[in-house]
Amino acid sequence: MNIALIIAGGIGERMKQALPKQFISIYDKPIIIYTLEKFQESRLIDIIAVVCLSGWEEVLKAYAKQFNITKLRHIIPPGKVGQESIKNGIYELAKHYPLESNVLVHDAIRPNVTEEIILKCLEVTNLKGNAIVCLPCQEAMLETTNSIDSMSSYPRDKLKRTQTPQGFKLSFILDLHKEASSKGITNSIASCTLATELGHKVYITKGCETNIKLTTLEDIEIFKALLKKEVR
């Protein structure tokens, strides 16, 4: 069983728009639907679950019906922070599906994920128990404590830029969140950082530069350009 857990619980403050960013429409289609369509169309994904911003559940259901997202089975309440939203999703999935299932945790605002990325993430998850989609760091990396100046750098070959999906066996990520709760860890940046904070090794799989996360208006313009390129 392969499950896509889409995290759509944020309001997108950095976008500075009236709508939550996952519900902003681009060419008459909400961003979240572009994302859901990638998993709907994937031959590898059996079930889609969405952790949805409170008050937007019925909107999501209507869009899912309009755009024929038939794999959507669960709409789950969010938490106060991202870690809690993911935990809510994982706990709900554990009520319904075998613990040996694969769960791909994915940002609702990362709508350009590819079938190849999904495939490679699932392959490594099946082999190693988890898989984190990553890119190499191409730029020179400076260290700073004040965001104003720097007197040191960090070797870029030791760094990876993480993306989503991040794949886990359901049993593994369920145990992660239980352990985090017992240790008072409540606001880890991502599932991969939660795993490493708790002393677990994570495994890297290849991402793509076009698998962008839409956090600013500039990102939306880039996504529009990618959509136009696909149409051509």
mmCIF file with all atom_site columns, C-alpha atoms in Angstrom:
data_model
loop_
_atom_site.group_PDB
_atom_site.id
_atom_site.type_symbol
_atom_site.label_atom_id
_atom_site.label_alt_id
_atom_site.label_comp_id
_atom_site.label_asym_id
_atom_site.label_entity_id
_atom_site.label_seq_id
_atom_site.pdbx_PDB_ins_code
_atom_site.Cartn_x
_atom_site.Cartn_y
_atom_site.Cartn_z
_atom_site.occupancy
_atom_site.B_iso_or_equiv
_atom_site.pdbx_formal_charge
_atom_site.auth_seq_id
_atom_site.auth_comp_id
_atom_site.auth_asym_id
_atom_site.auth_atom_id
_atom_site.pdbx_PDB_model_num
ATOM 1   C CA . MET A 1 1   ? 0.000   0.000  0.000   1.00 0.00 ? 1   MET A CA 1
ATOM 2   C CA . ASN A 1 2   ? 1.420   3.365  -1.069  1.00 0.00 ? 2   ASN A CA 1
ATOM 3   C CA . ILE A 1 3   ? -0.166  6.452  0.489   1.00 0.00 ? 3   ILE A CA 1
ATOM 4   C CA . ALA A 1 4   ? 0.409   10.109 -0.360  1.00 0.00 ? 4   ALA A CA 1
ATOM 5   C CA . LEU A 1 5   ? -0.010  12.332 2.702   1.00 0.00 ? 5   LEU A CA 1
ATOM 6   C CA . ILE A 1 6   ? -0.372  15.903 1.461   1.00 0.00 ? 6   ILE A CA 1
ATOM 7   C CA . ILE A 1 7   ? 0.283   18.651 4.015   1.00 0.00 ? 7   ILE A CA 1
ATOM 8   C CA . ALA A 1 8   ? -1.969  21.639 3.357   1.00 0.00 ? 8   ALA A CA 1
ATOM 9   C CA . GLY A 1 9   ? -2.450  23.053 6.840   1.00 0.00 ? 9   GLY A CA 1
ATOM 10  C CA . GLY A 1 10  ? -0.571  26.346 6.465   1.00 0.00 ? 10  GLY A CA 1
ATOM 11  C CA . ILE A 1 11  ? -1.856  29.819 5.636   1.00 0.00 ? 11  ILE A CA 1
ATOM 12  C CA . GLY A 1 12  ? 1.129   30.976 3.569   1.00 0.00 ? 12  GLY A CA 1
ATOM 13  C CA . GLU A 1 13  ? 2.057   34.227 5.294   1.00 0.00 ? 13  GLU A CA 1
ATOM 14  C CA . ARG A 1 14  ? 5.078   34.820 3.051   1.00 0.00 ? 14  ARG A CA 1
ATOM 15  C CA . MET A 1 15  ? 2.845   34.871 -0.029  1.00 0.00 ? 15  MET A CA 1
ATOM 16  C CA . LYS A 1 16  ? 0.935   37.866 1.420   1.00 0.00 ? 16  LYS A CA 1
ATOM 17  C CA . GLN A 1 17  ? -2.285  36.949 -0.386  1.00 0.00 ? 17  GLN A CA 1
ATOM 18  C CA . ALA A 1 18  ? -5.908  36.910 0.776   1.00 0.00 ? 18  ALA A CA 1
ATOM 19  C CA . LEU A 1 19  ? -6.226  33.178 0.066   1.00 0.00 ? 19  LEU A CA 1
ATOM 20  C CA . PRO A 1 20  ? -4.123  30.411 1.643   1.00 0.00 ? 20  PRO A CA 1
ATOM 21  C CA . LYS A 1 21  ? -1.420  29.753 -0.936  1.00 0.00 ? 21  LYS A CA 1
ATOM 22  C CA . GLN A 1 22  ? -2.454  26.144 -1.568  1.00 0.00 ? 22  GLN A CA 1
ATOM 23  C CA . PHE A 1 23  ? -5.868  27.398 -2.755  1.00 0.00 ? 23  PHE A CA 1
ATOM 24  C CA . ILE A 1 24  ? -4.606  30.165 -5.036  1.00 0.00 ? 24  ILE A CA 1
ATOM 25  C CA . SER A 1 25  ? -5.698  29.432 -8.612  1.00 0.00 ? 25  SER A CA 1
ATOM 26  C CA . ILE A 1 26  ? -3.278  29.382 -11.514 1.00 0.00 ? 26  ILE A CA 1
ATOM 27  C CA . TYR A 1 27  ? -4.947  29.199 -14.920 1.00 0.00 ? 27  TYR A CA 1
ATOM 28  C CA . ASP A 1 28  ? -8.291  28.387 -13.243 1.00 0.00 ? 28  ASP A CA 1
ATOM 29  C CA . LYS A 1 29  ? -6.949  25.530 -11.147 1.00 0.00 ? 29  LYS A CA 1
ATOM 30  C CA . PRO A 1 30  ? -5.928  25.685 -7.450  1.00 0.00 ? 30  PRO A CA 1
ATOM 31  C CA . ILE A 1 31  ? -2.307  24.893 -6.636  1.00 0.00 ? 31  ILE A CA 1
ATOM 32  C CA . ILE A 1 32  ? -3.354  22.015 -4.390  1.00 0.00 ? 32  ILE A CA 1
ATOM 33  C CA . ILE A 1 33  ? -5.169  20.369 -7.301  1.00 0.00 ? 33  ILE A CA 1
ATOM 34  C CA . TYR A 1 34  ? -2.053  20.475 -9.473  1.00 0.00 ? 34  TYR A CA 1
ATOM 35  C CA . THR A 1 35  ? -0.326  18.639 -6.614  1.00 0.00 ? 35  THR A CA 1
ATOM 36  C CA . LEU A 1 36  ? -3.112  16.123 -6.056  1.00 0.00 ? 36  LEU A CA 1
ATOM 37  C CA . GLU A 1 37  ? -3.298  15.380 -9.778  1.00 0.00 ? 37  GLU A CA 1
ATOM 38  C CA . LYS A 1 38  ? 0.319   14.199 -9.766  1.00 0.00 ? 38  LYS A CA 1
ATOM 39  C CA . PHE A 1 39  ? -0.516  11.545 -7.181  1.00 0.00 ? 39  PHE A CA 1
ATOM 40  C CA . GLN A 1 40  ? -3.928  10.798 -8.712  1.00 0.00 ? 40  GLN A CA 1
ATOM 41  C CA . GLU A 1 41  ? -2.255  10.085 -12.048 1.00 0.00 ? 41  GLU A CA 1
ATOM 42  C CA . SER A 1 42  ? 0.606   8.067  -10.538 1.00 0.00 ? 42  SER A CA 1
ATOM 43  C CA . ARG A 1 43  ? 0.254   4.331  -11.122 1.00 0.00 ? 43  ARG A CA 1
ATOM 44  C CA . LEU A 1 44  ? 2.193   3.841  -7.879  1.00 0.00 ? 44  LEU A CA 1
ATOM 45  C CA . ILE A 1 45  ? -0.120  5.635  -5.437  1.00 0.00 ? 45  ILE A CA 1
ATOM 46  C CA . ASP A 1 46  ? -3.151  3.865  -3.978  1.00 0.00 ? 46  ASP A CA 1
ATOM 47  C CA . ILE A 1 47  ? -4.536  6.397  -1.497  1.00 0.00 ? 47  ILE A CA 1
ATOM 48  C CA . ILE A 1 48  ? -4.362  10.172 -1.023  1.00 0.00 ? 48  ILE A CA 1
ATOM 49  C CA . ALA A 1 49  ? -4.868  11.842 2.366   1.00 0.00 ? 49  ALA A CA 1
ATOM 50  C CA . VAL A 1 50  ? -4.761  15.598 2.957   1.00 0.00 ? 50  VAL A CA 1
ATOM 51  C CA . VAL A 1 51  ? -4.090  17.464 6.179   1.00 0.00 ? 51  VAL A CA 1
ATOM 52  C CA . CYS A 1 52  ? -6.235  20.495 5.398   1.00 0.00 ? 52  CYS A CA 1
ATOM 53  C CA . LEU A 1 53  ? -6.368  24.013 6.798   1.00 0.00 ? 53  LEU A CA 1
ATOM 54  C CA . SER A 1 54  ? -9.343  24.338 9.133   1.00 0.00 ? 54  SER A CA 1
ATOM 55  C CA . GLY A 1 55  ? -12.383 25.841 7.439   1.00 0.00 ? 55  GLY A CA 1
ATOM 56  C CA . TRP A 1 56  ? -11.297 24.766 3.963   1.00 0.00 ? 56  TRP A CA 1
ATOM 57  C CA . GLU A 1 57  ? -12.347 21.123 4.107   1.00 0.00 ? 57  GLU A CA 1
ATOM 58  C CA . GLU A 1 58  ? -15.543 21.579 2.079   1.00 0.00 ? 58  GLU A CA 1
ATOM 59  C CA . VAL A 1 59  ? -13.709 23.673 -0.485  1.00 0.00 ? 59  VAL A CA 1
ATOM 60  C CA . LEU A 1 60  ? -11.175 20.880 -0.873  1.00 0.00 ? 60  LEU A CA 1
ATOM 61  C CA . LYS A 1 61  ? -13.931 18.281 -1.253  1.00 0.00 ? 61  LYS A CA 1
ATOM 62  C CA . ALA A 1 62  ? -15.609 20.385 -3.940  1.00 0.00 ? 62  ALA A CA 1
ATOM 63  C CA . TYR A 1 63  ? -12.370 20.842 -5.866  1.00 0.00 ? 63  TYR A CA 1
ATOM 64  C CA . ALA A 1 64  ? -11.557 17.132 -5.572  1.00 0.00 ? 64  ALA A CA 1
ATOM 65  C CA . LYS A 1 65  ? -14.944 16.300 -7.059  1.00 0.00 ? 65  LYS A CA 1
ATOM 66  C CA . GLN A 1 66  ? -14.604 18.901 -9.804  1.00 0.00 ? 66  GLN A CA 1
ATOM 67  C CA . PHE A 1 67  ? -11.159 17.694 -10.865 1.00 0.00 ? 67  PHE A CA 1
ATOM 68  C CA . ASN A 1 68  ? -11.853 13.979 -10.351 1.00 0.00 ? 68  ASN A CA 1
ATOM 69  C CA . ILE A 1 69  ? -9.390  13.276 -7.533  1.00 0.00 ? 69  ILE A CA 1
ATOM 70  C CA . THR A 1 70  ? -10.892 9.867  -6.812  1.00 0.00 ? 70  THR A CA 1
ATOM 71  C CA . LYS A 1 71  ? -7.997  8.586  -4.674  1.00 0.00 ? 71  LYS A CA 1
ATOM 72  C CA . LEU A 1 72  ? -8.702  11.160 -1.946  1.00 0.00 ? 72  LEU A CA 1
ATOM 73  C CA . ARG A 1 73  ? -9.902  9.175  1.077   1.00 0.00 ? 73  ARG A CA 1
ATOM 74  C CA . HIS A 1 74  ? -9.077  11.276 4.121   1.00 0.00 ? 74  HIS A CA 1
ATOM 75  C CA . ILE A 1 75  ? -9.202  14.973 5.040   1.00 0.00 ? 75  ILE A CA 1
ATOM 76  C CA . ILE A 1 76  ? -7.474  15.431 8.379   1.00 0.00 ? 76  ILE A CA 1
ATOM 77  C CA . PRO A 1 77  ? -7.375  18.422 10.781  1.00 0.00 ? 77  PRO A CA 1
ATOM 78  C CA . PRO A 1 78  ? -4.079  20.306 10.983  1.00 0.00 ? 78  PRO A CA 1
ATOM 79  C CA . GLY A 1 79  ? -1.935  21.000 14.006  1.00 0.00 ? 79  GLY A CA 1
ATOM 80  C CA . LYS A 1 80  ? -0.553  24.291 15.245  1.00 0.00 ? 80  LYS A CA 1
ATOM 81  C CA . VAL A 1 81  ? 2.790   23.645 13.519  1.00 0.00 ? 81  VAL A CA 1
ATOM 82  C CA . GLY A 1 82  ? 3.943   21.476 10.640  1.00 0.00 ? 82  GLY A CA 1
ATOM 83  C CA . GLN A 1 83  ? 5.224   18.636 12.815  1.00 0.00 ? 83  GLN A CA 1
ATOM 84  C CA . GLU A 1 84  ? 1.864   18.360 14.541  1.00 0.00 ? 84  GLU A CA 1
ATOM 85  C CA . SER A 1 85  ? 0.018   18.403 11.219  1.00 0.00 ? 85  SER A CA 1
ATOM 86  C CA . ILE A 1 86  ? 2.118   15.519 9.955   1.00 0.00 ? 86  ILE A CA 1
ATOM 87  C CA . LYS A 1 87  ? 1.607   13.663 13.237  1.00 0.00 ? 87  LYS A CA 1
ATOM 88  C CA . ASN A 1 88  ? -2.155  14.090 12.922  1.00 0.00 ? 88  ASN A CA 1
ATOM 89  C CA . GLY A 1 89  ? -1.999  12.636 9.428   1.00 0.00 ? 89  GLY A CA 1
ATOM 90  C CA . ILE A 1 90  ? 0.177   9.701  10.436  1.00 0.00 ? 90  ILE A CA 1
ATOM 91  C CA . TYR A 1 91  ? -1.956  8.831  13.448  1.00 0.00 ? 91  TYR A CA 1
ATOM 92  C CA . GLU A 1 92  ? -5.079  8.851  11.291  1.00 0.00 ? 92  GLU A CA 1
ATOM 93  C CA . LEU A 1 93  ? -3.503  6.662  8.605   1.00 0.00 ? 93  LEU A CA 1
ATOM 94  C CA . ALA A 1 94  ? -2.373  4.173  11.259  1.00 0.00 ? 94  ALA A CA 1
ATOM 95  C CA . LYS A 1 95  ? -6.044  3.622  12.151  1.00 0.00 ? 95  LYS A CA 1
ATOM 96  C CA . HIS A 1 96  ? -6.873  2.433  8.639   1.00 0.00 ? 96  HIS A CA 1
ATOM 97  C CA . TYR A 1 97  ? -3.859  0.894  6.902   1.00 0.00 ? 97  TYR A CA 1
ATOM 98  C CA . PRO A 1 98  ? -1.200  -1.773 7.523   1.00 0.00 ? 98  PRO A CA 1
ATOM 99  C CA . LEU A 1 99  ? 1.886   -0.511 9.299   1.00 0.00 ? 99  LEU A CA 1
ATOM 100 C CA . GLU A 1 100 ? 4.073   -1.876 6.495   1.00 0.00 ? 100 GLU A CA 1
ATOM 101 C CA . SER A 1 101 ? 2.475   0.643  4.110   1.00 0.00 ? 101 SER A CA 1
ATOM 102 C CA . ASN A 1 102 ? 4.631   3.331  2.522   1.00 0.00 ? 102 ASN A CA 1
ATOM 103 C CA . VAL A 1 103 ? 3.724   6.947  3.251   1.00 0.00 ? 103 VAL A CA 1
ATOM 104 C CA . LEU A 1 104 ? 4.997   9.791  1.077   1.00 0.00 ? 104 LEU A CA 1
ATOM 105 C CA . VAL A 1 105 ? 4.751   13.055 3.017   1.00 0.00 ? 105 VAL A CA 1
ATOM 106 C CA . HIS A 1 106 ? 4.471   15.878 0.481   1.00 0.00 ? 106 HIS A CA 1
ATOM 107 C CA . ASP A 1 107 ? 3.951   19.646 0.495   1.00 0.00 ? 107 ASP A CA 1
ATOM 108 C CA . ALA A 1 108 ? 0.636   20.769 -0.995  1.00 0.00 ? 108 ALA A CA 1
ATOM 109 C CA . ILE A 1 109 ? 2.499   23.721 -2.495  1.00 0.00 ? 109 ILE A CA 1
ATOM 110 C CA . ARG A 1 110 ? 5.016   21.570 -4.370  1.00 0.00 ? 110 ARG A CA 1
ATOM 111 C CA . PRO A 1 111 ? 2.847   20.917 -7.458  1.00 0.00 ? 111 PRO A CA 1
ATOM 112 C CA . ASN A 1 112 ? 5.490   19.900 -9.977  1.00 0.00 ? 112 ASN A CA 1
ATOM 113 C CA . VAL A 1 113 ? 6.592   16.566 -8.528  1.00 0.00 ? 113 VAL A CA 1
ATOM 114 C CA . THR A 1 114 ? 7.229   13.917 -11.176 1.00 0.00 ? 114 THR A CA 1
ATOM 115 C CA . GLU A 1 115 ? 6.432   10.238 -11.507 1.00 0.00 ? 115 GLU A CA 1
ATOM 116 C CA . GLU A 1 116 ? 10.161  9.515  -11.569 1.00 0.00 ? 116 GLU A CA 1
ATOM 117 C CA . ILE A 1 117 ? 10.680  11.243 -8.212  1.00 0.00 ? 117 ILE A CA 1
ATOM 118 C CA . ILE A 1 118 ? 7.753   9.295  -6.735  1.00 0.00 ? 118 ILE A CA 1
ATOM 119 C CA . LEU A 1 119 ? 9.128   6.034  -8.148  1.00 0.00 ? 119 LEU A CA 1
ATOM 120 C CA . LYS A 1 120 ? 12.661  6.549  -6.809  1.00 0.00 ? 120 LYS A CA 1
ATOM 121 C CA . CYS A 1 121 ? 11.369  7.660  -3.418  1.00 0.00 ? 121 CYS A CA 1
ATOM 122 C CA . LEU A 1 122 ? 9.245   4.525  -3.095  1.00 0.00 ? 122 LEU A CA 1
ATOM 123 C CA . GLU A 1 123 ? 12.086  2.267  -4.249  1.00 0.00 ? 123 GLU A CA 1
ATOM 124 C CA . VAL A 1 124 ? 14.442  3.572  -1.559  1.00 0.00 ? 124 VAL A CA 1
ATOM 125 C CA . THR A 1 125 ? 11.684  3.550  1.075   1.00 0.00 ? 125 THR A CA 1
ATOM 126 C CA . ASN A 1 126 ? 11.001  -0.118 0.322   1.00 0.00 ? 126 ASN A CA 1
ATOM 127 C CA . LEU A 1 127 ? 14.707  -0.912 0.495   1.00 0.00 ? 127 LEU A CA 1
ATOM 128 C CA . LYS A 1 128 ? 15.820  1.221  3.458   1.00 0.00 ? 128 LYS A CA 1
ATOM 129 C CA . GLY A 1 129 ? 12.654  2.145  5.364   1.00 0.00 ? 129 GLY A CA 1
ATOM 130 C CA . ASN A 1 130 ? 12.786  5.831  4.471   1.00 0.00 ? 130 ASN A CA 1
ATOM 131 C CA . ALA A 1 131 ? 13.762  8.088  1.573   1.00 0.00 ? 131 ALA A CA 1
ATOM 132 C CA . ILE A 1 132 ? 14.375  11.833 1.474   1.00 0.00 ? 132 ILE A CA 1
ATOM 133 C CA . VAL A 1 133 ? 14.230  13.570 -1.901  1.00 0.00 ? 133 VAL A CA 1
ATOM 134 C CA . CYS A 1 134 ? 17.263  15.857 -2.159  1.00 0.00 ? 134 CYS A CA 1
ATOM 135 C CA . LEU A 1 135 ? 19.321  18.015 -4.476  1.00 0.00 ? 135 LEU A CA 1
ATOM 136 C CA . PRO A 1 136 ? 23.051  18.769 -4.354  1.00 0.00 ? 136 PRO A CA 1
ATOM 137 C CA . CYS A 1 137 ? 24.028  22.179 -3.080  1.00 0.00 ? 137 CYS A CA 1
ATOM 138 C CA . GLN A 1 138 ? 25.595  24.075 -6.002  1.00 0.00 ? 138 GLN A CA 1
ATOM 139 C CA . GLU A 1 139 ? 26.256  27.444 -4.383  1.00 0.00 ? 139 GLU A CA 1
ATOM 140 C CA . ALA A 1 140 ? 29.032  28.491 -2.016  1.00 0.00 ? 140 ALA A CA 1
ATOM 141 C CA . MET A 1 141 ? 27.714  28.263 1.548   1.00 0.00 ? 141 MET A CA 1
ATOM 142 C CA . LEU A 1 142 ? 28.506  30.928 4.146   1.00 0.00 ? 142 LEU A CA 1
ATOM 143 C CA . GLU A 1 143 ? 27.984  30.567 7.874   1.00 0.00 ? 143 GLU A CA 1
ATOM 144 C CA . THR A 1 144 ? 26.501  33.471 9.808   1.00 0.00 ? 144 THR A CA 1
ATOM 145 C CA . THR A 1 145 ? 25.065  34.046 13.245  1.00 0.00 ? 145 THR A CA 1
ATOM 146 C CA . ASN A 1 146 ? 23.354  37.378 12.512  1.00 0.00 ? 146 ASN A CA 1
ATOM 147 C CA . SER A 1 147 ? 22.344  37.265 8.817   1.00 0.00 ? 147 SER A CA 1
ATOM 148 C CA . ILE A 1 148 ? 24.451  40.396 8.271   1.00 0.00 ? 148 ILE A CA 1
ATOM 149 C CA . ASP A 1 149 ? 28.029  39.213 7.884   1.00 0.00 ? 149 ASP A CA 1
ATOM 150 C CA . SER A 1 150 ? 30.161  36.069 7.738   1.00 0.00 ? 150 SER A CA 1
ATOM 151 C CA . MET A 1 151 ? 33.713  34.995 8.414   1.00 0.00 ? 151 MET A CA 1
ATOM 152 C CA . SER A 1 152 ? 33.426  31.307 7.526   1.00 0.00 ? 152 SER A CA 1
ATOM 153 C CA . SER A 1 153 ? 32.040  28.942 4.926   1.00 0.00 ? 153 SER A CA 1
ATOM 154 C CA . TYR A 1 154 ? 30.804  25.366 4.914   1.00 0.00 ? 154 TYR A CA 1
ATOM 155 C CA . PRO A 1 155 ? 31.779  22.674 2.362   1.00 0.00 ? 155 PRO A CA 1
ATOM 156 C CA . ARG A 1 156 ? 28.868  22.410 -0.054  1.00 0.00 ? 156 ARG A CA 1
ATOM 157 C CA . ASP A 1 157 ? 29.612  18.756 -0.844  1.00 0.00 ? 157 ASP A CA 1
ATOM 158 C CA . LYS A 1 158 ? 28.534  17.936 2.717   1.00 0.00 ? 158 LYS A CA 1
ATOM 159 C CA . LEU A 1 159 ? 25.128  19.555 2.251   1.00 0.00 ? 159 LEU A CA 1
ATOM 160 C CA . LYS A 1 160 ? 21.895  18.496 0.543   1.00 0.00 ? 160 LYS A CA 1
ATOM 161 C CA . ARG A 1 161 ? 18.825  20.601 -0.184  1.00 0.00 ? 161 ARG A CA 1
ATOM 162 C CA . THR A 1 162 ? 15.753  18.634 0.836   1.00 0.00 ? 162 THR A CA 1
ATOM 163 C CA . GLN A 1 163 ? 12.497  18.508 -1.081  1.00 0.00 ? 163 GLN A CA 1
ATOM 164 C CA . THR A 1 164 ? 9.364   16.423 -0.769  1.00 0.00 ? 164 THR A CA 1
ATOM 165 C CA . PRO A 1 165 ? 8.102   13.771 -0.960  1.00 0.00 ? 165 PRO A CA 1
ATOM 166 C CA . GLN A 1 166 ? 9.787   12.251 2.044   1.00 0.00 ? 166 GLN A CA 1
ATOM 167 C CA . GLY A 1 167 ? 8.991   8.556  2.203   1.00 0.00 ? 167 GLY A CA 1
ATOM 168 C CA . PHE A 1 168 ? 8.650   6.353  5.284   1.00 0.00 ? 168 PHE A CA 1
ATOM 169 C CA . LYS A 1 169 ? 7.266   3.031  6.317   1.00 0.00 ? 169 LYS A CA 1
ATOM 170 C CA . LEU A 1 170 ? 4.128   3.882  8.262   1.00 0.00 ? 170 LEU A CA 1
ATOM 171 C CA . SER A 1 171 ? 5.426   1.955  11.284  1.00 0.00 ? 171 SER A CA 1
ATOM 172 C CA . PHE A 1 172 ? 8.688   3.925  11.283  1.00 0.00 ? 172 PHE A CA 1
ATOM 173 C CA . ILE A 1 173 ? 7.200   7.419  11.063  1.00 0.00 ? 173 ILE A CA 1
ATOM 174 C CA . LEU A 1 174 ? 4.480   6.505  13.578  1.00 0.00 ? 174 LEU A CA 1
ATOM 175 C CA . ASP A 1 175 ? 7.179   5.481  16.057  1.00 0.00 ? 175 ASP A CA 1
ATOM 176 C CA . LEU A 1 176 ? 9.087   8.702  15.300  1.00 0.00 ? 176 LEU A CA 1
ATOM 177 C CA . HIS A 1 177 ? 6.145   10.847 16.317  1.00 0.00 ? 177 HIS A CA 1
ATOM 178 C CA . LYS A 1 178 ? 5.455   8.781  19.422  1.00 0.00 ? 178 LYS A CA 1
ATOM 179 C CA . GLU A 1 179 ? 9.094   9.113  20.476  1.00 0.00 ? 179 GLU A CA 1
ATOM 180 C CA . ALA A 1 180 ? 9.090   12.845 19.727  1.00 0.00 ? 180 ALA A CA 1
ATOM 181 C CA . SER A 1 181 ? 5.997   13.302 21.892  1.00 0.00 ? 181 SER A CA 1
ATOM 182 C CA . SER A 1 182 ? 7.610   11.431 24.770  1.00 0.00 ? 182 SER A CA 1
ATOM 183 C CA . LYS A 1 183 ? 10.746  13.598 24.514  1.00 0.00 ? 183 LYS A CA 1
ATOM 184 C CA . GLY A 1 184 ? 8.960   16.931 24.099  1.00 0.00 ? 184 GLY A CA 1
ATOM 185 C CA . ILE A 1 185 ? 10.124  17.549 20.529  1.00 0.00 ? 185 ILE A CA 1
ATOM 186 C CA . THR A 1 186 ? 7.296   19.545 18.988  1.00 0.00 ? 186 THR A CA 1
ATOM 187 C CA . ASN A 1 187 ? 8.544   21.760 16.171  1.00 0.00 ? 187 ASN A CA 1
ATOM 188 C CA . SER A 1 188 ? 11.066  19.957 13.992  1.00 0.00 ? 188 SER A CA 1
ATOM 189 C CA . ILE A 1 189 ? 11.317  21.553 10.548  1.00 0.00 ? 189 ILE A CA 1
ATOM 190 C CA . ALA A 1 190 ? 10.554  18.414 8.531   1.00 0.00 ? 190 ALA A CA 1
ATOM 191 C CA . SER A 1 191 ? 10.097  14.678 8.857   1.00 0.00 ? 191 SER A CA 1
ATOM 192 C CA . CYS A 1 192 ? 13.722  14.095 7.884   1.00 0.00 ? 192 CYS A CA 1
ATOM 193 C CA . THR A 1 193 ? 15.003  16.470 10.562  1.00 0.00 ? 193 THR A CA 1
ATOM 194 C CA . LEU A 1 194 ? 12.762  14.812 13.140  1.00 0.00 ? 194 LEU A CA 1
ATOM 195 C CA . ALA A 1 195 ? 14.303  11.459 12.265  1.00 0.00 ? 195 ALA A CA 1
ATOM 196 C CA . THR A 1 196 ? 17.867  12.733 12.570  1.00 0.00 ? 196 THR A CA 1
ATOM 197 C CA . GLU A 1 197 ? 17.128  14.589 15.821  1.00 0.00 ? 197 GLU A CA 1
ATOM 198 C CA . LEU A 1 198 ? 16.013  11.247 17.240  1.00 0.00 ? 198 LEU A CA 1
ATOM 199 C CA . GLY A 1 199 ? 19.202  9.534  16.097  1.00 0.00 ? 199 GLY A CA 1
ATOM 200 C CA . HIS A 1 200 ? 17.975  7.747  12.977  1.00 0.00 ? 200 HIS A CA 1
ATOM 201 C CA . LYS A 1 201 ? 19.762  7.539  9.650   1.00 0.00 ? 201 LYS A CA 1
ATOM 202 C CA . VAL A 1 202 ? 17.873  8.840  6.617   1.00 0.00 ? 202 VAL A CA 1
ATOM 203 C CA . TYR A 1 203 ? 18.525  7.848  3.016   1.00 0.00 ? 203 TYR A CA 1
ATOM 204 C CA . ILE A 1 204 ? 18.839  10.189 0.077   1.00 0.00 ? 204 ILE A CA 1
ATOM 205 C CA . THR A 1 205 ? 17.108  9.931  -3.278  1.00 0.00 ? 205 THR A CA 1
ATOM 206 C CA . LYS A 1 206 ? 17.333  12.279 -6.231  1.00 0.00 ? 206 LYS A CA 1
ATOM 207 C CA . GLY A 1 207 ? 15.075  15.288 -6.635  1.00 0.00 ? 207 GLY A CA 1
ATOM 208 C CA . CYS A 1 208 ? 14.695  17.797 -9.437  1.00 0.00 ? 208 CYS A CA 1
ATOM 209 C CA . GLU A 1 209 ? 15.177  21.558 -9.723  1.00 0.00 ? 209 GLU A CA 1
ATOM 210 C CA . THR A 1 210 ? 11.691  21.931 -11.207 1.00 0.00 ? 210 THR A CA 1
ATOM 211 C CA . ASN A 1 211 ? 10.121  20.268 -8.138  1.00 0.00 ? 211 ASN A CA 1
ATOM 212 C CA . ILE A 1 212 ? 9.749   23.711 -6.629  1.00 0.00 ? 212 ILE A CA 1
ATOM 213 C CA . LYS A 1 213 ? 7.943   24.791 -3.485  1.00 0.00 ? 213 LYS A CA 1
ATOM 214 C CA . LEU A 1 214 ? 5.661   27.784 -4.043  1.00 0.00 ? 214 LEU A CA 1
ATOM 215 C CA . THR A 1 215 ? 6.363   30.086 -1.104  1.00 0.00 ? 215 THR A CA 1
ATOM 216 C CA . THR A 1 216 ? 6.604   33.497 -2.829  1.00 0.00 ? 216 THR A CA 1
ATOM 217 C CA . LEU A 1 217 ? 4.952   35.293 -5.748  1.00 0.00 ? 217 LEU A CA 1
ATOM 218 C CA . GLU A 1 218 ? 8.185   34.805 -7.680  1.00 0.00 ? 218 GLU A CA 1
ATOM 219 C CA . ASP A 1 219 ? 7.819   31.038 -7.251  1.00 0.00 ? 219 ASP A CA 1
ATOM 220 C CA . ILE A 1 220 ? 4.333   31.220 -8.756  1.00 0.00 ? 220 ILE A CA 1
ATOM 221 C CA . GLU A 1 221 ? 5.722   32.998 -11.820 1.00 0.00 ? 221 GLU A CA 1
ATOM 222 C CA . ILE A 1 222 ? 8.312   30.235 -12.205 1.00 0.00 ? 222 ILE A CA 1
ATOM 223 C CA . PHE A 1 223 ? 5.581   27.602 -11.956 1.00 0.00 ? 223 PHE A CA 1
ATOM 224 C CA . LYS A 1 224 ? 3.510   29.415 -14.591 1.00 0.00 ? 224 LYS A CA 1
ATOM 225 C CA . ALA A 1 225 ? 6.517   29.353 -16.911 1.00 0.00 ? 225 ALA A CA 1
ATOM 226 C CA . LEU A 1 226 ? 6.957   25.618 -16.322 1.00 0.00 ? 226 LEU A CA 1
ATOM 227 C CA . LEU A 1 227 ? 3.278   25.024 -17.119 1.00 0.00 ? 227 LEU A CA 1
ATOM 228 C CA . LYS A 1 228 ? 3.568   26.999 -20.354 1.00 0.00 ? 228 LYS A CA 1
ATOM 229 C CA . LYS A 1 229 ? 6.642   24.969 -21.297 1.00 0.00 ? 229 LYS A CA 1
ATOM 230 C CA . GLU A 1 230 ? 4.675   21.734 -20.776 1.00 0.00 ? 230 GLU A CA 1
ATOM 231 C CA . VAL A 1 231 ? 1.865   22.974 -23.031 1.00 0.00 ? 231 VAL A CA 1
ATOM 232 C CA . ARG A 1 232 ? 4.326   23.626 -25.831 1.00 0.00 ? 232 ARG A CA 1
#
